[in-house]
XYZ file of C-alpha atoms in Angstrom:
705
model
C 130.259 107.419 64.668
C 126.031 107.278 63.797
C 124.301 104.679 66.456
C 120.282 104.231 64.883
C 118.238 103.277 67.759
C 114.134 102.858 66.474
C 111.627 101.942 68.939
C 107.780 101.552 68.514
C 104.992 103.476 71.089
C 101.290 103.391 71.348
C 99.501 106.524 70.717
C 98.140 108.194 74.149
C 100.324 105.622 75.986
C 97.351 103.237 74.755
C 97.051 100.061 72.553
C 95.166 101.538 69.837
C 92.024 99.271 68.215
C 92.003 96.702 65.216
C 90.766 97.206 62.630
C 90.306 94.530 59.643
C 92.663 92.224 61.737
C 95.370 94.957 61.598
C 96.414 97.268 64.676
C 97.213 100.975 63.875
C 100.495 101.873 65.999
C 102.727 105.343 65.700
C 106.383 104.541 64.837
C 108.645 106.779 67.028
C 111.927 108.881 65.646
C 113.860 111.851 66.761
C 117.249 113.020 65.233
C 120.023 113.714 67.891
C 122.980 115.939 66.664
C 126.861 115.850 68.381
C 128.288 119.037 66.450
C 132.021 119.672 66.661
C 132.354 121.424 63.243
C 130.685 124.704 61.817
C 127.283 124.292 62.292
C 126.058 125.896 59.213
C 129.360 123.737 57.290
C 128.086 120.511 58.595
C 124.085 121.352 58.541
C 123.513 122.432 54.852
C 126.741 120.886 52.918
C 123.993 121.944 49.400
C 125.282 125.027 50.462
C 128.806 124.298 49.790
C 127.735 121.860 46.518
C 126.319 124.220 45.008
C 128.582 127.751 45.999
C 131.056 126.425 43.288
C 128.470 125.886 40.704
C 126.659 129.335 41.291
C 130.180 130.820 40.851
C 130.718 128.578 38.010
C 128.619 130.354 36.058
C 129.173 133.587 37.254
C 132.267 133.305 35.966
C 130.778 132.234 32.731
C 133.106 129.656 32.812
C 130.297 126.438 31.552
C 130.400 127.676 28.636
C 133.591 129.292 28.026
C 134.724 126.762 25.045
C 131.450 127.966 23.102
C 131.848 130.607 20.459
C 128.163 131.879 21.719
C 128.685 133.051 25.630
C 128.347 136.214 24.463
C 125.801 135.477 21.744
C 122.626 138.173 21.859
C 119.169 136.511 20.422
C 119.221 138.525 17.483
C 123.330 138.301 16.159
C 122.533 135.059 15.460
C 122.397 134.219 11.931
C 125.827 137.090 11.898
C 128.225 134.993 14.082
C 129.926 132.304 12.619
C 130.233 128.773 13.819
C 126.435 129.563 15.592
C 124.772 126.590 13.972
C 127.368 123.531 15.295
C 127.094 124.950 18.441
C 123.486 125.166 18.933
C 123.376 121.812 18.041
C 126.079 120.257 20.331
C 123.428 122.219 22.840
C 120.426 120.093 23.392
C 122.629 117.042 22.239
C 124.075 117.967 25.456
C 121.362 119.302 27.333
C 118.759 116.043 25.628
C 120.542 113.086 27.653
C 120.480 114.523 30.792
C 117.063 116.007 31.096
C 115.932 112.326 29.814
C 117.811 110.653 32.568
C 116.178 113.361 35.416
C 112.255 112.806 34.991
C 113.078 108.731 34.248
C 115.281 109.018 37.982
C 112.145 111.341 38.849
C 109.916 108.816 37.514
C 110.490 106.169 39.610
C 110.716 108.043 42.755
C 106.738 109.251 41.578
C 108.196 113.177 41.157
C 107.531 113.383 38.019
C 104.699 115.857 38.459
C 107.514 117.994 41.565
C 109.922 118.082 38.113
C 107.590 119.182 35.841
C 106.500 121.558 38.334
C 109.972 123.403 39.431
C 110.796 123.484 35.192
C 107.724 123.839 33.959
C 107.225 128.552 34.289
C 111.026 128.126 34.427
C 110.877 126.925 30.680
C 107.869 128.593 30.273
C 109.255 132.276 31.103
C 112.360 131.498 28.242
C 109.465 130.581 25.635
C 107.325 134.249 26.285
C 110.563 135.543 26.615
C 111.895 134.970 22.774
C 108.390 135.916 21.323
C 108.924 139.353 22.458
C 111.207 141.389 19.655
C 112.071 144.442 22.238
C 113.652 141.600 24.658
C 116.819 141.721 24.067
C 118.647 138.721 26.304
C 121.498 136.510 25.893
C 121.256 132.992 25.234
C 124.265 132.013 27.379
C 121.726 133.328 30.519
C 119.066 130.198 30.042
C 121.998 127.638 28.459
C 123.981 128.256 31.943
C 120.743 128.235 33.963
C 119.173 124.834 32.228
C 122.913 123.329 33.236
C 122.979 124.470 36.316
C 119.659 124.624 37.112
C 120.104 120.333 36.253
C 123.063 120.166 38.381
C 122.256 121.767 41.481
C 118.218 119.898 41.280
C 120.531 116.461 40.792
C 122.887 116.455 42.869
C 122.592 118.108 45.552
C 119.415 118.060 45.690
C 119.924 113.793 45.656
C 123.505 113.305 47.023
C 123.369 116.274 49.782
C 120.627 116.509 50.460
C 120.238 119.029 53.889
C 118.464 119.020 56.941
C 116.833 122.492 56.128
C 116.203 121.407 52.875
C 114.866 117.834 54.131
C 111.502 118.661 55.237
C 110.901 121.048 52.248
C 111.272 117.941 49.900
C 109.848 115.815 51.376
C 106.453 118.558 51.758
C 106.580 119.230 48.182
C 106.434 115.045 47.094
C 103.603 114.562 49.176
C 101.399 117.501 48.369
C 102.174 116.418 44.684
C 100.715 113.250 46.162
C 103.948 110.877 46.138
C 104.255 107.516 48.547
C 106.334 109.385 50.697
C 105.061 110.987 54.273
C 104.206 114.899 54.295
C 106.598 115.943 56.170
C 105.912 119.299 58.624
C 108.271 122.192 59.700
C 111.577 120.972 62.000
C 112.095 121.736 65.537
C 115.336 122.698 65.594
C 117.079 123.715 69.084
C 120.645 124.515 69.008
C 122.717 123.910 71.801
C 123.671 126.588 74.277
C 126.069 124.763 76.252
C 129.850 123.035 75.534
C 129.076 118.889 74.529
C 124.932 119.449 74.731
C 123.648 118.091 71.826
C 121.858 119.827 68.929
C 118.236 119.017 69.145
C 116.545 118.462 65.150
C 113.131 116.775 65.182
C 110.852 116.285 61.836
C 107.561 115.501 62.059
C 105.657 113.254 59.479
C 102.220 113.093 58.327
C 100.695 109.732 56.591
C 101.199 109.659 52.295
C 97.709 111.556 51.318
C 97.315 108.531 48.853
C 95.578 105.222 50.345
C 97.903 102.832 49.363
C 99.699 101.305 52.469
C 102.834 103.523 53.138
C 106.208 100.791 53.852
C 107.359 102.041 57.119
C 110.233 100.537 57.652
C 111.505 101.201 54.023
C 111.231 104.368 54.390
C 112.837 103.990 58.260
C 115.849 102.536 56.193
C 116.429 104.713 53.638
C 115.909 107.918 55.765
C 118.628 106.130 58.438
C 120.794 105.172 55.241
C 120.756 108.671 53.443
C 121.921 110.600 56.750
C 124.533 107.607 56.933
C 125.744 108.670 53.351
C 125.863 112.210 54.567
C 127.931 111.711 56.890
C 130.152 109.193 56.853
C 132.384 111.542 53.930
C 132.841 114.200 56.764
C 133.825 112.066 59.854
C 135.234 114.470 61.616
C 132.507 114.689 64.046
C 130.612 112.809 66.296
C 126.649 112.739 66.178
C 123.876 110.177 68.087
C 120.823 109.170 65.879
C 118.145 108.579 67.221
C 115.494 108.909 64.623
C 111.895 109.604 65.484
C 109.108 109.691 62.930
C 105.097 109.791 63.215
C 104.262 107.877 60.683
C 100.891 105.971 60.694
C 101.766 101.731 59.642
C 100.002 99.187 59.377
C 100.474 96.220 62.110
C 99.329 93.669 61.802
C 101.420 91.524 63.915
C 104.905 93.143 65.325
C 107.643 94.099 63.961
C 111.002 94.179 64.994
C 112.675 97.794 63.651
C 116.192 98.234 63.445
C 117.777 95.310 61.211
C 117.744 95.971 57.468
C 115.055 93.087 56.994
C 112.001 91.588 58.258
C 111.870 89.615 61.361
C 108.572 89.398 63.809
C 109.343 90.861 67.682
C 108.567 88.461 70.086
C 105.693 89.338 72.633
C 108.242 89.186 75.509
C 111.852 89.384 75.030
C 113.018 85.557 75.554
C 114.766 84.111 78.269
C 113.233 86.950 80.817
C 110.346 86.441 83.305
C 107.009 86.568 81.698
C 106.806 89.774 83.435
C 108.832 92.836 84.568
C 107.549 93.066 87.115
C 107.660 89.554 88.809
C 109.103 88.315 91.759
C 107.714 84.759 92.306
C 108.429 81.303 90.493
C 106.162 78.668 89.570
C 106.222 77.617 93.267
C 105.653 80.842 94.934
C 109.259 81.194 95.933
C 111.458 84.196 95.081
C 112.953 84.362 91.145
C 116.409 83.947 91.438
C 118.466 86.773 90.544
C 120.143 84.762 87.571
C 116.809 85.280 86.078
C 116.305 89.099 86.999
C 117.859 92.205 85.085
C 121.131 93.624 84.701
C 121.731 97.269 83.707
C 125.515 98.512 82.960
C 126.594 101.952 82.043
C 123.628 101.925 78.906
C 122.301 98.985 78.911
C 120.379 95.974 80.615
C 121.494 92.449 80.712
C 117.862 90.645 80.393
C 118.639 87.694 82.726
C 122.829 87.352 84.093
C 123.580 84.159 81.625
C 125.951 85.704 78.823
C 127.501 83.519 76.117
C 131.136 83.453 76.362
C 133.735 83.721 73.187
C 134.165 80.506 71.628
C 136.600 80.297 68.188
C 135.037 78.589 65.695
C 137.789 79.358 63.415
C 135.157 79.706 60.312
C 135.636 82.798 58.961
C 137.727 82.779 54.922
C 141.923 83.694 55.983
C 142.452 84.530 51.996
C 141.140 87.372 49.613
C 139.628 90.314 50.344
C 137.192 88.361 53.068
C 139.888 87.106 54.858
C 138.870 87.468 59.171
C 135.341 88.517 57.868
C 132.486 86.607 59.923
C 130.215 85.121 57.493
C 126.386 83.546 57.808
C 128.163 80.649 59.704
C 128.383 83.014 63.031
C 124.619 84.301 62.298
C 123.529 81.181 62.297
C 124.744 80.240 65.324
C 125.402 83.280 67.730
C 122.060 84.036 66.545
C 120.776 80.830 67.936
C 122.216 81.908 71.340
C 119.916 85.216 71.249
C 116.720 83.169 70.071
C 116.682 80.899 73.198
C 116.893 83.769 76.459
C 121.209 84.427 76.693
C 121.211 88.118 78.097
C 124.680 88.753 75.962
C 126.243 87.297 73.667
C 129.802 87.796 72.827
C 131.782 87.104 69.783
C 135.030 85.271 69.867
C 138.459 86.518 69.717
C 138.931 89.805 67.268
C 142.105 90.070 65.965
C 142.971 94.145 66.249
C 145.723 93.422 63.349
C 145.832 90.581 60.991
C 149.303 88.928 63.282
C 147.000 88.954 66.097
C 144.801 86.459 65.241
C 144.975 82.863 66.316
C 144.789 81.445 63.848
C 144.235 82.423 59.699
C 140.566 81.581 59.502
C 139.538 83.366 62.165
C 137.762 87.065 62.246
C 139.517 89.701 62.414
C 138.259 93.676 62.755
C 141.343 96.192 61.092
C 139.361 96.626 58.319
C 136.620 98.246 57.582
C 135.501 95.726 54.827
C 134.896 93.424 57.790
C 132.288 95.967 60.151
C 129.915 94.359 58.322
C 129.942 91.396 58.556
C 130.286 91.792 62.264
C 126.776 94.082 61.688
C 124.587 91.580 60.098
C 125.809 89.247 63.513
C 124.995 92.131 66.068
C 121.248 93.248 63.976
C 120.527 90.137 64.546
C 121.508 89.343 68.212
C 119.379 92.291 69.208
C 116.854 91.554 66.949
C 115.865 88.661 69.347
C 115.969 90.925 72.197
C 120.106 90.213 73.481
C 122.510 91.643 73.977
C 125.506 92.243 71.060
C 129.294 92.280 71.838
C 132.065 91.692 70.496
C 135.520 90.204 72.388
C 138.771 92.145 70.807
C 142.185 90.499 70.661
C 145.198 90.093 70.120
C 147.437 86.916 70.466
C 150.282 87.688 70.628
C 152.518 85.129 70.817
C 150.604 82.121 70.314
C 149.218 83.356 66.784
C 149.730 81.623 63.663
C 148.851 78.217 64.178
C 146.257 75.862 62.342
C 142.157 75.840 63.497
C 142.274 72.822 65.526
C 139.480 70.479 62.813
C 142.385 71.787 60.114
C 144.900 69.747 61.994
C 142.619 67.113 63.198
C 140.931 67.118 59.215
C 144.352 66.414 57.751
C 146.320 64.757 60.824
C 149.608 67.375 60.749
C 151.823 66.133 63.204
C 152.446 70.892 64.205
C 149.681 73.188 64.616
C 151.790 75.716 62.910
C 150.488 78.028 60.297
C 153.334 78.155 57.139
C 152.484 80.885 54.377
C 150.503 78.443 52.414
C 147.410 78.232 54.372
C 147.293 81.500 55.482
C 149.767 81.623 58.683
C 153.170 84.306 59.247
C 155.712 82.363 60.948
C 158.203 85.696 60.390
C 155.373 88.208 61.977
C 154.832 86.169 65.375
C 155.477 88.568 68.165
C 155.575 88.932 71.468
C 156.804 91.487 74.987
C 159.981 89.328 74.493
C 162.147 87.691 71.605
C 162.672 83.508 71.336
C 160.926 80.390 73.487
C 157.530 78.940 72.333
C 154.466 78.876 73.969
C 154.833 75.273 74.070
C 158.864 75.002 74.875
C 159.554 73.561 71.020
C 162.027 75.103 68.937
C 160.909 75.169 65.784
C 163.223 72.308 64.397
C 160.956 70.092 65.896
C 158.052 68.887 63.715
C 155.613 68.252 66.569
C 155.475 71.906 68.237
C 152.356 73.945 67.733
C 154.114 77.692 68.029
C 156.760 80.069 66.359
C 159.187 81.833 68.449
C 157.784 85.337 69.060
C 160.276 88.478 68.015
C 160.178 91.175 70.774
C 157.385 94.328 69.552
C 159.250 97.585 69.872
C 157.934 100.193 71.083
C 157.113 102.071 68.571
C 154.593 98.713 67.642
C 153.458 99.141 70.969
C 152.038 102.311 70.706
C 150.527 101.585 67.409
C 148.699 98.188 68.591
C 147.239 100.679 70.917
C 146.140 102.970 67.802
C 144.225 99.660 66.556
C 143.193 98.859 69.693
C 141.085 101.776 69.445
C 140.368 101.979 65.603
C 138.766 98.595 65.915
C 136.975 99.580 69.133
C 135.482 102.461 66.699
C 134.321 99.760 64.134
C 132.653 97.769 66.759
C 130.615 100.506 67.709
C 129.574 101.093 63.919
C 129.083 97.984 63.477
C 126.747 98.193 66.436
C 127.720 96.193 69.333
C 126.246 96.771 72.562
C 129.525 95.593 74.199
C 133.104 95.187 73.760
C 135.520 93.072 76.064
C 139.347 93.197 75.901
C 141.118 89.943 76.102
C 143.730 89.924 78.687
C 143.627 86.164 78.925
C 145.003 82.707 78.014
C 148.265 83.265 77.171
C 147.525 86.017 74.443
C 149.495 88.794 73.584
C 148.446 91.940 76.856
C 148.147 88.553 79.344
C 151.775 87.821 78.199
C 153.009 91.505 78.839
C 151.367 91.511 82.196
C 153.587 88.107 83.398
C 157.031 88.122 84.345
C 157.307 84.614 82.741
C 156.881 85.623 79.374
C 157.459 89.133 79.915
C 160.960 89.649 80.692
C 161.964 93.603 78.980
C 163.841 95.965 80.755
C 161.843 98.703 79.303
C 158.424 101.038 80.832
C 156.617 97.936 79.423
C 158.311 95.415 81.522
C 159.365 95.180 84.878
C 158.219 95.830 87.542
C 153.955 95.583 88.203
C 153.213 99.051 86.751
C 155.377 98.474 83.702
C 153.447 94.965 83.013
C 151.040 96.113 83.378
C 151.275 99.339 81.259
C 150.300 98.251 77.673
C 147.285 97.200 79.468
C 146.543 100.243 80.574
C 147.225 102.056 77.661
C 144.691 99.597 75.982
C 142.014 100.349 77.802
C 142.023 103.723 79.103
C 142.242 104.027 75.127
C 139.991 102.045 73.444
C 137.028 103.977 76.843
C 138.601 107.368 74.633
C 136.539 106.477 71.877
C 134.043 104.299 72.848
C 129.956 106.291 74.409
C 129.432 106.574 77.642
C 126.796 104.444 77.557
C 129.120 101.203 75.899
C 129.913 98.901 79.347
C 133.453 97.868 78.958
C 134.597 94.472 79.904
C 137.937 92.794 80.671
C 138.701 89.614 80.684
C 141.773 88.356 82.582
C 143.264 85.407 84.022
C 143.155 85.177 87.717
C 146.449 82.921 87.790
C 148.374 81.459 85.542
C 148.885 78.212 88.031
C 152.596 77.818 87.847
C 152.945 79.137 92.177
C 154.132 75.874 92.641
C 156.327 75.434 90.100
C 160.510 76.348 89.502
C 159.762 79.072 86.706
C 157.763 80.845 88.536
C 160.039 80.798 91.225
C 163.069 81.809 89.543
C 160.882 84.700 87.185
C 157.309 85.160 89.806
C 154.571 84.752 87.832
C 150.969 86.152 87.426
C 148.819 85.075 91.012
C 145.537 85.943 92.218
C 147.490 88.782 94.302
C 148.593 89.947 91.353
C 144.892 90.359 90.325
C 143.664 91.596 93.477
C 145.563 94.379 92.617
C 145.167 94.871 89.687
C 140.916 94.795 89.855
C 141.668 98.012 92.595
C 142.755 100.238 89.044
C 140.068 98.890 86.450
C 136.855 100.678 87.552
C 139.383 104.544 87.420
C 140.336 103.158 84.139
C 137.065 102.633 82.230
C 135.898 98.810 83.119
C 132.658 97.737 84.459
C 132.699 94.183 84.642
C 136.407 91.439 85.044
C 135.365 88.415 83.365
C 137.439 85.968 85.958
C 138.920 82.956 84.204
C 142.620 81.022 84.144
C 145.723 79.745 82.675
C 147.210 79.824 79.226
C 150.169 81.436 79.634
C 152.856 78.685 80.138
C 152.495 74.292 79.046
C 153.381 74.275 82.479
C 150.319 75.204 84.247
C 149.588 73.442 86.700
C 145.804 72.736 86.094
C 143.050 71.047 84.561
C 140.510 72.462 83.776
C 138.250 69.579 83.356
C 138.646 68.460 86.777
C 136.111 70.101 88.587
C 133.398 71.986 87.954
C 133.350 75.608 88.485
C 137.250 75.775 89.275
C 137.359 79.250 88.338
C 134.393 80.726 90.777
C 136.378 80.962 93.778
C 138.809 83.223 92.082
C 135.816 85.686 91.260
C 134.271 85.666 94.497
C 137.740 86.715 95.994
C 137.916 89.281 93.862
C 133.810 90.270 94.476
C 135.380 90.384 98.135
C 137.650 92.909 97.504
C 136.152 95.101 95.356
C 133.064 95.369 97.526
C 135.016 95.975 100.465
C 136.928 98.576 98.818
C 133.803 100.440 97.484
C 134.113 99.908 93.800
C 131.922 99.559 91.366
C 133.541 96.644 89.807
C 130.894 93.252 88.268
C 132.804 91.027 88.090
C 131.717 87.518 85.441
C 132.558 83.709 86.504
C 133.032 81.612 83.738
C 134.485 77.807 83.572
C 132.197 74.423 83.345
C 129.242 76.042 84.462
C 126.987 73.709 83.659
C 123.547 73.192 85.667
C 121.022 75.185 86.847
C 121.371 75.202 90.981
C 125.484 75.854 89.981
C 124.531 78.479 88.043
C 121.927 80.537 90.488
C 124.505 79.849 93.334
C 126.988 81.800 91.764
C 124.377 85.157 91.159
C 123.255 84.377 94.155
C 124.348 83.005 97.371
C 128.234 80.917 97.156
C 128.349 79.332 99.609
C 126.410 76.696 98.310
C 127.936 75.772 95.744
C 132.322 74.543 96.101
C 134.425 74.568 92.811
C 130.711 74.851 90.781
C 129.300 71.521 92.690
C 126.385 71.583 94.703
C 125.845 67.848 96.912
C 123.456 67.845 99.778
C 126.270 68.324 102.664
C 126.696 71.459 100.975
C 123.454 72.376 100.657
C 122.153 71.692 104.205
C 126.064 73.291 105.313
C 124.634 76.767 103.315
C 120.733 76.412 105.396
C 122.647 76.202 108.482
C 124.678 79.216 107.628
C 121.565 81.112 106.873
C 119.604 79.913 110.015
C 122.251 81.556 111.667
C 121.809 85.017 110.150
C 124.915 84.736 107.679
C 124.471 87.495 104.753
C 124.071 86.360 101.200
C 126.774 86.815 99.741
C 127.178 86.348 95.284
C 130.423 84.761 94.359
C 129.587 86.567 90.960
C 127.277 88.687 89.507
C 127.014 87.134 86.052
C 127.848 83.789 84.736
C 129.454 83.853 81.458
C 128.822 80.177 79.903
C 130.283 78.338 76.912
C 130.705 74.662 76.036
C 127.227 74.019 77.296
C 126.098 76.012 74.684
C 127.449 74.598 72.019
C 126.003 71.422 74.031
C 122.687 72.812 74.459
C 121.666 76.498 73.060
C 118.355 76.541 74.411
C 120.273 75.749 78.394
C 119.219 79.645 79.216
C 114.847 77.598 78.910
C 116.003 74.518 80.350
C 117.942 76.262 82.907
C 114.598 78.132 83.707
C 112.948 75.790 83.825
C 114.838 73.279 86.316
C 114.424 76.422 88.930
C 111.099 76.610 88.161
C 110.897 80.366 86.459
C 108.298 80.883 84.574
C 110.290 82.492 81.358
C 108.903 84.234 77.773
C 109.938 82.329 74.470
C 111.283 82.824 71.278
C 107.317 83.928 69.722
C 107.805 80.825 66.616
C 108.650 78.081 69.337
C 105.376 79.253 71.604
C 103.611 75.008 70.752
C 106.682 73.488 72.042
C 106.758 75.576 75.123
C 105.358 72.888 77.853
C 107.057 70.211 76.257
C 109.449 68.732 77.425
C 113.293 69.751 76.968
C-alpha cells in the first residue's frame, strides 16, 4: 500500500515576506518505509537488476555469437569474418547511443552523459594508440554495451534509494533544473513493526529559472510508485518531504496531479480553528465542530450519504468505472462544505451491483476512477469515502431512469442491457424481493440462487481486495453496506436467511458473514482509516404475519449487534432502516427523521456500556435546526420535527437540570444535497455560524442564499 501526503510549511514557523508580489515557501515532504522483505533486496533493486548484466558479461556470453570474442588488436587481419563482425558492432551500438543521447538531452542531462562516457572513451583511444598494450577488443565492446544497459535501464527504470540522491546531486552540479540532492538520512528500524526512515533533502536548482515544484513532486512520487508496485509483497507508508524553494503567487493544493487553488480556510468549517462563538455571540453548535475518527478529522458533522446515481458504463473495459460525472457531483458537495463525501454503493463483485450502471471495485482498472474523485474531494478540504456493497438478490435490475425513459413494465435487467439474470445470489434460493415470480411481466427482481460456503469464503476475499483497491485509490473512509435489503442484510434477517449451515440459523450464524467481512477488511486497511457500517436498525416487519412466523431483524437485534462492532473494528454505525421485504410497514416519506430515534437508542446503549462506537443518523434530515438538535440535544427533536411545543419541553428540561444528550454524533444527508448542494452553507447561515466559503465563491458570500 502506498500513501502519499504533502504539506506546505513555512521556514522558521513564520510566513515569509513577499517579493514582487510573490511569496516563497518551503515545501516539506518525507519518505517513511515499512519493509517486510529483505532490506537489501527492496532498498536497492538496481543491484539485483544490474547483477544479471554483469554476470552475463563475465561469462562473455553477450558477444558469444561474434567470431572476435577472443580477438586481440594485432590479430584483426588474421581472423576470417572480422570485417563483417566489426561492421555489425557500430550498427548495433549507434542507435543505442543516439537514443540515449536524445533522451538525456530531453531530461537536461546531456552534460552528465558526456561526463560519464568521455573519460572511458578517451581511455580506450589512448590504449589503442600504445602499440605495446595488448588488450582484447571484446573487453571494450562489452564494456560499452554493459555501460549503456546499466546506465540506461538500471538508472532510469530501477532507480534505488541509494543511487537517487547521488544522481540528483550530479544533475544539479551540471546545471540541471532538478534540485540538488543532499546526502540522505537513513535510520533503519530496530524494533519489529517500526518504520524505516529515509529522508532526502533538496536544495533549490542552481539556474535562475523557476522550478516547477508541483511537477517535480508528482514525478518523484510516481517514480516511487512504479518502483515498488511490481514487488507487491511488502507494505510501506510514504510521506515524501522535500525542502525546495518554490514561487507561490497564490496557495496551491498539493497531492493531486493537476493545479487547483487551495482555499484560505477549509469550506464549511468555522473561520478560525479556535472559534467558539457564532455571529450573535452564542456557542457554536456541535454540528460545526470538528470530529476526529482514528487518523482522520471531519471539519464539521455533516456527511454526504451514499446516493446511487446509476451512471457508469455497463459494457466494455470501463464497466463500473467512475467518470467525470461523479467528480462533478461529488466534488461539488466537497467544494461547498460537506465534511465527508461517500461514493455510492460500489460492487465488490460484478454480480454485486444493483444495476449494470452501478460502479464497482472488483478490478484494478476501476481504481483510477475512484482516485480521481478522491483527489478532487480531498483537494477541497473534505474527506473522501466509499461504500462497498453487494446487492445479493436485489441485483441485476435496471436503473430507474432507464426504466422510466423506456417505459419498461419490469425492473429486471436482461443480458441485452448488461444484466446477469442467471447469477443473482442470496443466502437462500427462491423468493424474489417483491414476491413476484419470473413469469410475472411486472416483476422487478430475479429469484436468487443460494451461495455455497466456498463462494462465501471468496466473497470475504473480494471484499478485502476491494478495500485494498479503495485505499490505493486514496479514500479516507470505507463504509460497509449491510442495510436496505442487500446481501449482508439478507444474511442478518431470518426472513431471508433460512440456511441450516454455519451461516444461518441463530444470531451468531446469521451475523457470521458480516463479522468475517468486517474483520477481513479491518485486517487489510491501515490503522488510521475509519471503518463505517451502514445497518438497517429495523426491517419494519415486526407486526407482520411473516415476522411472527419467521422472526425479523429488529431494534433489539441491532442493539445486540452494536455491542460487538467495536471489537470487530467498526468506528461508526450509520443507522438506517427497512429495505429487505416488500411487506415492510413504513413509508419513509411520512415523517422527517423517522430513523433518528433508533439511532438515539443505540447511542445511549453503547455509551452506557462504555463502548467506543460513534453513531450516525440518516433519513429525511432537511433543516438546520433539525440537524443541529440531532448532534447537540435530541430532546428538542421529535422524529425530526422542531415545533414550538417541543422546543419549550426541551427548555423546561434544561432549566430542571437535565443533561444534554445528542441523538447521534454525525448526520448523513442525501436527497437534500441533490436539491441544494450548498446545504452546509445554508445551515450555517440559519444557525448564525460564520464558516469559510470556497475561495472562488467569496464574492457572493454575503448575498442571500
